[in-house]
Tab-separated table of C-alpha atoms and ligand atoms in Angstrom:
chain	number	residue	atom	x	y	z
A	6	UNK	CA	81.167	-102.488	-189.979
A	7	UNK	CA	82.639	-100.836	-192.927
A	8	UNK	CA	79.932	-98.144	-193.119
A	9	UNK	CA	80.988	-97.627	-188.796
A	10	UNK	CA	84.609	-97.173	-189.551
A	11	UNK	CA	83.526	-94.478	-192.608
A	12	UNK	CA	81.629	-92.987	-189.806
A	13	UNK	CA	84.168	-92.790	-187.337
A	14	UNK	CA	86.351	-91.526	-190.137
A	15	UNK	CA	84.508	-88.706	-191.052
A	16	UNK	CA	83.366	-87.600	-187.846
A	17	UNK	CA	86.577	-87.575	-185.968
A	18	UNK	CA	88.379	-85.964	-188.762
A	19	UNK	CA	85.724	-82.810	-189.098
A	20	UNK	CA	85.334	-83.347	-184.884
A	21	UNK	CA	89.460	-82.339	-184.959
A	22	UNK	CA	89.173	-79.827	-187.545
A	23	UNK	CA	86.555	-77.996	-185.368
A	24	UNK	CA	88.946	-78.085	-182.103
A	25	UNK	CA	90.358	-75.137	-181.019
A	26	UNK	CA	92.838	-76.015	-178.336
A	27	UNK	CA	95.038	-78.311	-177.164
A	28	UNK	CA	92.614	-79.528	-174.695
A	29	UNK	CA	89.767	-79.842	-176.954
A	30	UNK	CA	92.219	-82.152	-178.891
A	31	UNK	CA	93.230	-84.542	-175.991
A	32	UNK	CA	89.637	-85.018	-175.137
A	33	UNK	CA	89.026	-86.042	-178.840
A	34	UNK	CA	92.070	-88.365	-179.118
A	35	UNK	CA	90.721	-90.188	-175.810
A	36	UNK	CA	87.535	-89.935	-177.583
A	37	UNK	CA	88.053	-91.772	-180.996
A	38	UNK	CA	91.661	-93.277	-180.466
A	39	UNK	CA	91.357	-94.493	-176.538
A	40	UNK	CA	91.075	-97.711	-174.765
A	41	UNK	CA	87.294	-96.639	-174.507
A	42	UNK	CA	87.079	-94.678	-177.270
A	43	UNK	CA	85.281	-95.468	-180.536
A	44	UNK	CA	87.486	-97.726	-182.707
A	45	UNK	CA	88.343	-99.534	-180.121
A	46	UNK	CA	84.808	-100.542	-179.360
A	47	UNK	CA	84.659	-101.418	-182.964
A	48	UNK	CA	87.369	-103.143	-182.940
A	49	UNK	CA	86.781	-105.109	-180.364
A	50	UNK	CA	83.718	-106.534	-182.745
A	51	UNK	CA	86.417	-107.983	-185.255
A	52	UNK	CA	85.727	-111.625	-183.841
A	53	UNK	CA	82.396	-111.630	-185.025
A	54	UNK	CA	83.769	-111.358	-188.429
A	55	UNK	CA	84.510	-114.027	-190.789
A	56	UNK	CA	88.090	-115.205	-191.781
A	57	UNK	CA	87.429	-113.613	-195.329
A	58	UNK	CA	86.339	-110.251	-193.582
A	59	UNK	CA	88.672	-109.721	-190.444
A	60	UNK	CA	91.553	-109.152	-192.543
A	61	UNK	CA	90.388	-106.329	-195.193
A	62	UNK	CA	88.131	-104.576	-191.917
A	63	UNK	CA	91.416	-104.662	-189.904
A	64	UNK	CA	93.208	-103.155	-192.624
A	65	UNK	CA	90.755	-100.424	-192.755
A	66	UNK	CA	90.419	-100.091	-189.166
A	67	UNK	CA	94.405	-99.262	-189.444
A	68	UNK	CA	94.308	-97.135	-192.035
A	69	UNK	CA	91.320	-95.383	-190.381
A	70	UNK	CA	93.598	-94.988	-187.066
A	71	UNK	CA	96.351	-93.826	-188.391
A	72	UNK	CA	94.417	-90.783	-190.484
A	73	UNK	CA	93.131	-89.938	-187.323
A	74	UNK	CA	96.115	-89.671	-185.975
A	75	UNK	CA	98.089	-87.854	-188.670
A	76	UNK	CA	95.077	-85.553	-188.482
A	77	UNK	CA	95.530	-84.929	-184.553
A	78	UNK	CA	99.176	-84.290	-185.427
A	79	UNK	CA	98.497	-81.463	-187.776
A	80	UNK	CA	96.297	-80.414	-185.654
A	81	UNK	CA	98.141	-79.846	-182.727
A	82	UNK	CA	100.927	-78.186	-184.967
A	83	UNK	CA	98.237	-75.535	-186.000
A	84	UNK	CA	96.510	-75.178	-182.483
A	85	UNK	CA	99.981	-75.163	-181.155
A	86	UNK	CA	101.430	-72.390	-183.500
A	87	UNK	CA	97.902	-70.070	-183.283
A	88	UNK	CA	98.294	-70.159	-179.505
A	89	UNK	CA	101.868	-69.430	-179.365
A	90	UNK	CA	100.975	-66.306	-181.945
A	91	UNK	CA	97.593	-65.350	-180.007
A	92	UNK	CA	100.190	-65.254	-176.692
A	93	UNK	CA	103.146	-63.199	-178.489
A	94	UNK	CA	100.489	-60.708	-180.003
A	95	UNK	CA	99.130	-60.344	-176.391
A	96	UNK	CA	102.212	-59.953	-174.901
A	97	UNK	CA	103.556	-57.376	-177.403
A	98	UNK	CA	106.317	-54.863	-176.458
A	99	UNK	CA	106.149	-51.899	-178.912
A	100	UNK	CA	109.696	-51.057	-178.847
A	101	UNK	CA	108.685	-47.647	-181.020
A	102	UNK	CA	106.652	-46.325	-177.971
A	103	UNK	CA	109.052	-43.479	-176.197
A	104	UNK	CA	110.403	-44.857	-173.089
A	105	UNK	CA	109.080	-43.230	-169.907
A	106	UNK	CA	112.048	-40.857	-168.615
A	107	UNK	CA	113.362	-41.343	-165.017
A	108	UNK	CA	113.095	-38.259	-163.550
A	109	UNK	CA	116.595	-37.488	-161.661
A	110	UNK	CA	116.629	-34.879	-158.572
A	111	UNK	CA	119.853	-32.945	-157.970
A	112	UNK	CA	120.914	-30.710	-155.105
A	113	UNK	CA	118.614	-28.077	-153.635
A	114	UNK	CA	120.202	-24.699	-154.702
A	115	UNK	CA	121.060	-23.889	-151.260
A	116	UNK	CA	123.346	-27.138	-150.741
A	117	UNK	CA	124.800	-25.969	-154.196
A	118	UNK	CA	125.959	-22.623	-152.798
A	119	UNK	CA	126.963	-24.109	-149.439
A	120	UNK	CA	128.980	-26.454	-151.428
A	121	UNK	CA	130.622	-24.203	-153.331
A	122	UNK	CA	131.402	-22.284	-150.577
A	123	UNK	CA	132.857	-25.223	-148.183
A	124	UNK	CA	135.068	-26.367	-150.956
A	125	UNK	CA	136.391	-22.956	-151.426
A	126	UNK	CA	137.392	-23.124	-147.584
A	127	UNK	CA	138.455	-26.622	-147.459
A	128	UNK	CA	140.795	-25.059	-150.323
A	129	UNK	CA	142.102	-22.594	-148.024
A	130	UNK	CA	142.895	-25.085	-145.468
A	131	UNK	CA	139.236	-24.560	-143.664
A	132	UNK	CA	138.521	-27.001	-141.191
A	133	UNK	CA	134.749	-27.570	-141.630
A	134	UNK	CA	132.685	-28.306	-138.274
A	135	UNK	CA	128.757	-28.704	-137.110
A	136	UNK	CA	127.517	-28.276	-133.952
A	137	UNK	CA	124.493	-28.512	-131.569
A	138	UNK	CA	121.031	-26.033	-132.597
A	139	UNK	CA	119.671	-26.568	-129.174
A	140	UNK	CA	123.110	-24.683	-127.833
A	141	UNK	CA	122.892	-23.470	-124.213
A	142	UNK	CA	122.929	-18.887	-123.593
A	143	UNK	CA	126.303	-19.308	-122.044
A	144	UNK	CA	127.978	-19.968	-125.593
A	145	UNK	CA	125.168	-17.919	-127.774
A	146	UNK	CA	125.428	-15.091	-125.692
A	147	UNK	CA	127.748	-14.732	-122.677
A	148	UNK	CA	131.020	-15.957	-124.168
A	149	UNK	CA	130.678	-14.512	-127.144
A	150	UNK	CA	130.633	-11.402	-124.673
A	151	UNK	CA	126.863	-10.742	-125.366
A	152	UNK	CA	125.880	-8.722	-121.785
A	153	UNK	CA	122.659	-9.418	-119.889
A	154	UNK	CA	120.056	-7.380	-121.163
A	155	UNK	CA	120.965	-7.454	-124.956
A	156	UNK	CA	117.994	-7.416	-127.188
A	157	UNK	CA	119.279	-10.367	-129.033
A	158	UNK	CA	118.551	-12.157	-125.719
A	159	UNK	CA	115.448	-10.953	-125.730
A	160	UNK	CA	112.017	-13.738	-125.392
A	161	UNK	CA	110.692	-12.343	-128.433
A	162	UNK	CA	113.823	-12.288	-130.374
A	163	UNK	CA	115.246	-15.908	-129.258
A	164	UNK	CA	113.221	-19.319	-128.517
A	165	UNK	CA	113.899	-20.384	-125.243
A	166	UNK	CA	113.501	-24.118	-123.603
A	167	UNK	CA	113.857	-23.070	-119.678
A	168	UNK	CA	112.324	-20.717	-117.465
A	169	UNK	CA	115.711	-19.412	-116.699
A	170	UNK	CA	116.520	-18.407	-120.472
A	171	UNK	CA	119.643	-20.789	-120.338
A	172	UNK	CA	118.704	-23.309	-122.944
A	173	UNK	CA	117.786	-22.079	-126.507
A	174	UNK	CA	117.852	-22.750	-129.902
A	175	UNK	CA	120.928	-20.672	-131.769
A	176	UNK	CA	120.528	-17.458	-133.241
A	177	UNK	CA	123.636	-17.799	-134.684
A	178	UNK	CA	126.170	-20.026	-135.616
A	179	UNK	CA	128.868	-17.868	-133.653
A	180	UNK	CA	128.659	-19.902	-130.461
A	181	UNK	CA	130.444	-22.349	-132.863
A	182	UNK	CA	133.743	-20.449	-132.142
A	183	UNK	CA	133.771	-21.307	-128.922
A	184	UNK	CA	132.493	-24.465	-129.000
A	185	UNK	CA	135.717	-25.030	-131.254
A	186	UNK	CA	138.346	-22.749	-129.075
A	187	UNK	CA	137.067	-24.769	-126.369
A	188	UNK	CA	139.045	-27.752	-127.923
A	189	UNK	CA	141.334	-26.600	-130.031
A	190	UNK	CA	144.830	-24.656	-130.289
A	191	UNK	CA	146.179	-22.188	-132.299
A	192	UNK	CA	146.908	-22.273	-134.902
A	193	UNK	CA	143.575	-23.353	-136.935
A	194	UNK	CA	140.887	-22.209	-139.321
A	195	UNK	CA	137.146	-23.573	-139.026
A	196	UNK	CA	133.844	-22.929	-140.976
A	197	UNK	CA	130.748	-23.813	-138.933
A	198	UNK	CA	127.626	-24.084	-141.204
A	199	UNK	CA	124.096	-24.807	-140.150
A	200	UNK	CA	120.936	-23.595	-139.014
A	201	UNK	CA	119.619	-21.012	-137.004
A	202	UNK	CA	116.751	-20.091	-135.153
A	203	UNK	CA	114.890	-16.393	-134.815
A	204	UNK	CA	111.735	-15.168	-133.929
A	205	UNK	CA	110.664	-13.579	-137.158
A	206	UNK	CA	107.614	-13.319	-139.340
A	207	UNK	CA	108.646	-14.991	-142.632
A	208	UNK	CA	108.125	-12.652	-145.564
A	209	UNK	CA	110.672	-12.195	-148.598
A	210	UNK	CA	113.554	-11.497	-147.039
A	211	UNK	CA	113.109	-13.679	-143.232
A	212	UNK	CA	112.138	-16.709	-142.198
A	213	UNK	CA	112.574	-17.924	-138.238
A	214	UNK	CA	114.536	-20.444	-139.919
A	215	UNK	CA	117.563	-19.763	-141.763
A	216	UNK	CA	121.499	-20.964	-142.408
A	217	UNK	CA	124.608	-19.165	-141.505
A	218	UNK	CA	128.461	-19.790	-142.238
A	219	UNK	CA	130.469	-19.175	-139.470
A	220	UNK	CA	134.458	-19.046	-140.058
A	221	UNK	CA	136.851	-18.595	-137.236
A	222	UNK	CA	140.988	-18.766	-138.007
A	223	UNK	CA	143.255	-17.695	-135.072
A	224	UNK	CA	146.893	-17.365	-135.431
A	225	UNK	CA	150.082	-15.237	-134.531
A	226	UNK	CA	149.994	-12.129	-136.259
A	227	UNK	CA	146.663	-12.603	-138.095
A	228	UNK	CA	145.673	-8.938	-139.119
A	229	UNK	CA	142.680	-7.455	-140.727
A	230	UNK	CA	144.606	-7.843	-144.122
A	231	UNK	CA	144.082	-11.641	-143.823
A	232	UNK	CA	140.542	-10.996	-143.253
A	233	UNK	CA	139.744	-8.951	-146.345
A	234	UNK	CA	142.116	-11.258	-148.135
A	235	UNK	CA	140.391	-14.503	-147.440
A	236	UNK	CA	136.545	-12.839	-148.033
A	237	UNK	CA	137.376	-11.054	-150.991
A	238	UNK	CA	139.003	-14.241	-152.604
A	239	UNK	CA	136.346	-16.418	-151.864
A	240	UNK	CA	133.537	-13.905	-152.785
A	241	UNK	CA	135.227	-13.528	-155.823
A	242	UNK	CA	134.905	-17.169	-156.578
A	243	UNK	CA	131.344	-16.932	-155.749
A	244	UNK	CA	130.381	-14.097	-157.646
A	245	UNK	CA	132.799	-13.572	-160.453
A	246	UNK	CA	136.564	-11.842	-160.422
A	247	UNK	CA	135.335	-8.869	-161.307
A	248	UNK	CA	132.851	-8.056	-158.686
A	249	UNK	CA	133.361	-4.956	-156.438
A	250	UNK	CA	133.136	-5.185	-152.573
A	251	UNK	CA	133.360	-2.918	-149.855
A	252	UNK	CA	134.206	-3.013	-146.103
A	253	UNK	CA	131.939	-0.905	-143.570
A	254	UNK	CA	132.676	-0.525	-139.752
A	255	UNK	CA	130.099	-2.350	-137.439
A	256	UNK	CA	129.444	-3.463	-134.214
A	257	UNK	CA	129.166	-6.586	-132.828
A	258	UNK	CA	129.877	-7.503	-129.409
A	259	UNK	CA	132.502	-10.614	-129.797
A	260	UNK	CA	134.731	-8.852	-132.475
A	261	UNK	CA	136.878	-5.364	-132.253
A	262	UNK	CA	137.373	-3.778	-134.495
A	263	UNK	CA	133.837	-5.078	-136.377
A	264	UNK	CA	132.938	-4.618	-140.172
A	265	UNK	CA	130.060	-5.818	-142.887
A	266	UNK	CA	130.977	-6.962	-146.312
A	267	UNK	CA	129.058	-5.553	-148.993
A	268	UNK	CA	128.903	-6.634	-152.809
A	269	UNK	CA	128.058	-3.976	-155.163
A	270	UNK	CA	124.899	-4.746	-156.738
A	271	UNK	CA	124.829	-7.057	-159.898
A	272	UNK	CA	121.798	-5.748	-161.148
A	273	UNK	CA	122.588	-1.745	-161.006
A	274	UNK	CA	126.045	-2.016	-161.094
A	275	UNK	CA	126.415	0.062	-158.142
A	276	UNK	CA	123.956	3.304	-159.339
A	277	UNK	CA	121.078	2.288	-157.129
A	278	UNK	CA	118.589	2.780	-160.176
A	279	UNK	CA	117.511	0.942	-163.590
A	280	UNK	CA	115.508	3.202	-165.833
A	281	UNK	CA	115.038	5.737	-163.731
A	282	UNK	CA	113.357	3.610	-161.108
A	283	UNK	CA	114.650	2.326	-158.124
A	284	UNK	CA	116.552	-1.100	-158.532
A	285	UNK	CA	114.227	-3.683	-156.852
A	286	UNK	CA	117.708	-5.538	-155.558
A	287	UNK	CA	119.416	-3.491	-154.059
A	288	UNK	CA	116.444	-1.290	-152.780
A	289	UNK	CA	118.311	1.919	-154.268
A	290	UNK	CA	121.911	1.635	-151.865
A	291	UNK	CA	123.618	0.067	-154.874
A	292	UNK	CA	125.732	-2.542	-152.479
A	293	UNK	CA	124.325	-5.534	-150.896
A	294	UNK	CA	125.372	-6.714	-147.694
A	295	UNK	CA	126.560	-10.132	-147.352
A	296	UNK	CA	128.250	-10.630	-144.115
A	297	UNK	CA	129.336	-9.766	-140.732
A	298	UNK	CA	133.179	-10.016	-139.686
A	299	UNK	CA	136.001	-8.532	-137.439
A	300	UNK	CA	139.332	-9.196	-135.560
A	301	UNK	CA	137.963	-11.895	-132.632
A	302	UNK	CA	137.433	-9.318	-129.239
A	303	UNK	CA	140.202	-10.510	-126.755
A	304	UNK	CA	137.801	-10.868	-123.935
A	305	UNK	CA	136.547	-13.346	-126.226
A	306	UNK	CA	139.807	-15.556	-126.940
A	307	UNK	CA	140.311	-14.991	-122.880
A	308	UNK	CA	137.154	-16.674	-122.187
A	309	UNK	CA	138.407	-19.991	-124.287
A	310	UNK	CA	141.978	-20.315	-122.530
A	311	UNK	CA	143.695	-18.533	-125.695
A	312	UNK	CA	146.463	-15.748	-124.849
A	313	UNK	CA	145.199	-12.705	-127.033
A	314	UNK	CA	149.098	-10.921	-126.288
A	315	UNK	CA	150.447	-13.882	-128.528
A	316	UNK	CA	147.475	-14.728	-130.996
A	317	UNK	CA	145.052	-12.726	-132.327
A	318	UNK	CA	142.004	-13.953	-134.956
A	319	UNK	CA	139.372	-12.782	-137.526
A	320	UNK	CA	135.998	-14.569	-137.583
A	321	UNK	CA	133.197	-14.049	-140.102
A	322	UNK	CA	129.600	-15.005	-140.168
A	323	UNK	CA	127.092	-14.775	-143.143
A	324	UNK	CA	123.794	-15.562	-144.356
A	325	UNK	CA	123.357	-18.757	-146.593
A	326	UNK	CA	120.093	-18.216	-148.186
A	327	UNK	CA	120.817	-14.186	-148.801
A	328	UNK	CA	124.082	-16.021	-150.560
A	329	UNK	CA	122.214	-18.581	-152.690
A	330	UNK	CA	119.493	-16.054	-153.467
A	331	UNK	CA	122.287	-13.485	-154.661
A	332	UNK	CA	123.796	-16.180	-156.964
A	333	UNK	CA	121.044	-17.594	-158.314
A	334	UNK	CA	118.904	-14.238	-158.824
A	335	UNK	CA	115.855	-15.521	-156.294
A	336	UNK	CA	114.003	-12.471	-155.314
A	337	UNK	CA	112.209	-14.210	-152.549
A	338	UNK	CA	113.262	-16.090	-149.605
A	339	UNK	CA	110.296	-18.431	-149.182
A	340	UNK	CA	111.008	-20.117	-152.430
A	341	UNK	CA	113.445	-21.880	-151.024
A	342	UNK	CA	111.945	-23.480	-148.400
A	343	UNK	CA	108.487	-24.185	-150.448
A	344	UNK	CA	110.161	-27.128	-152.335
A	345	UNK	CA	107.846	-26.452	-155.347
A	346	UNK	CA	109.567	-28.999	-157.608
A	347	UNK	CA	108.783	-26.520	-160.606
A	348	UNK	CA	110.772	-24.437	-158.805
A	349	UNK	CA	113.613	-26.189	-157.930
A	350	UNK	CA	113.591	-27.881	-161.473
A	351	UNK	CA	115.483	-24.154	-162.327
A	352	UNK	CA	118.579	-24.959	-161.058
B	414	DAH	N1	126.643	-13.759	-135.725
B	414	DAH	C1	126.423	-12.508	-136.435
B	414	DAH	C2	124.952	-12.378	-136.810
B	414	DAH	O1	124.240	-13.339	-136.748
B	414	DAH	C3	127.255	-12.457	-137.682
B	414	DAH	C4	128.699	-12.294	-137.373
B	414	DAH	C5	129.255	-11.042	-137.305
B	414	DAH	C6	129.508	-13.386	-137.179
B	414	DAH	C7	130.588	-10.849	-137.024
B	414	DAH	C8	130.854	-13.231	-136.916
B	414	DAH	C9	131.384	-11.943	-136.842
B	414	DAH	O2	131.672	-14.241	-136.717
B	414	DAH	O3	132.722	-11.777	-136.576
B	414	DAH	O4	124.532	-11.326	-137.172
């Protein structure tokens, strides 16, 4: 019996010192320590023994127990601590490694511009408006006093819903000023942006898509002075204090007398040449236009209910993109409706 309990001993103690894992060591504590494990079954032999005998095997059957199970103990500190330290070395965060940077948008350049521009308006005490694109040929045409037979009207000029030509989508934001006359009284100032639809090839400079600003202020007494006052000042703004602009006559139907705005160039200052070659902005004229504008045509004010003996108004429109692609040197129109993140990244 003694030479059993050795056995048990030495085989359970090199049995735990070959475990591995927790559940290798439960298996091997049922094994040698449990109810039907192996010292039990010798234990249970301990009748058979003499009175001399029981008492020096039992002792040694304790002893043997309880070095088992101070062996099982340090052996589940070990297997305990490796796994922990095989489960923190697998779940390692290098905290050295660079982080991965979030990449953060901003505005498109064109909402920049328009931005800039509205709160230059909204700091003149600009009313700022939006309106329908599919807009019907009564307000983008007729009422803006745009005759039958204009070529603006024209099917390969506009995009027409109906048969009859009445429903389109705007060439222009202008329609906006009635729209707004329509429900308004003097006196007020409004800025209309949004988009606007032409049939045009795109290519550098067009795109059958595009945005316009329209502003419309109507008062007593307004004169062309307030006019040139409130486009210089906010081109100004726009393109620096120092920049040069002129005023040309025009025509456009729904305004009399008409004009264009145009900004002397920024690249040529105005000579039309760099080097001796021709200055690829300005194409040589050494001014760029930027706008259309005049005093509101009375026939025009008539149409909306508005007295044009007692109030008289100016009313601009101008291109957005030709704006943003004058402020933020872009040499081609397309760019900015590609969305080529590389591109926009610029900005
Ligand atoms: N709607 C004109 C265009 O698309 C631009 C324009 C010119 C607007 C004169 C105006 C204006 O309000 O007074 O070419």
């Amino acid at each position: 019996m003694k030479q059993q309990l050795e056995n048990i001993r030495l085989q359970a103690l090199s049995s735990l010192d070959a475990a591995t894992s927790p559940a290798e060591l439960e298996e091997l504590r049922v094994k040698w320590l449990g109810k039907k494990g192996e010292l039990t079954a010798v234990l249970k032999m301990m009748g058979k023994l003499s009175a001399e005998e029981r008492p020096v095997m039992g002792q040694m059957a304790n002893s043997v127990r309880a070095e088992i199970e101070e062996k099982l103990e340090s052996r589940k500190t070990q297997i305990g601590a490796a796994v922990l330290e095989a489960k923190l070395a697998a779940e390692a965060i290098d905290v050295t490694i660079p982080g991965e940077a979030v990449t953060l948008g901003h505005q498109h350049p064109m909402n920049m511009v328009l931005q800039e521009v509205k709160d230059i308006f909204v700091g003149l005490g600009y009313q700022v408006v939006d309106g329908p694109e599919v807009e019907l040929a009564d307000y983008n045409f007729t009422r803006l006093n745009i005759e039958e037979g204009h070529p603006s009207r024209d099917r390969s000029d506009t995009f027409y819903f109906t048969d009859d030509d009445s429903v389109l989508l705007r060439t222009q934001t202008s329609p906006m000023q009635i729209r707004f006359m329509e429900n308004h009284k003097p006196p007020f100032c409004m800025l209309a942006p949004g988009r606007v639809f032409r049939k045009d090839e795109a290519d550098a400079t067009h795109s059958p898509m595009f945005h316009q600003i329209e502003g419309l202020v109507v008062d007593e007494h307004i004169t062309m002075g307030d006019l040139k006052g409130a486009l210089i000042s906010m081109m100004r703004k726009i393109y620096g204090a120092d920049s040069e602009m002129r005023f040309r006559p025009h025509h456009f139907p729904f305004t009399e007398p008409s004009c264009e705005m145009d900004m002397q160039c920024h690249k040529c200052h105005g000579t039309g040449e760099i080097d001796g070659q021709v200055c690829s902005t300005c194409h040589g004229e050494g001014w760029i236009e930027l706008l259309g504008a005049g005093m509101v045509h009375p026939k025009v004010l008539e149409s909306c209910g508005i007295d044009p003996e007692k109030y008289s108004g100016f009313a601009f429109g101008m291109g957005l993109e030709r704006m943003a692609m004058g402020r933020m040197r872009i040499n081609d129109l397309r760019l900015i409706f590609d969305n080529d993140v590389r591109f926009l990244n610029q900005f």
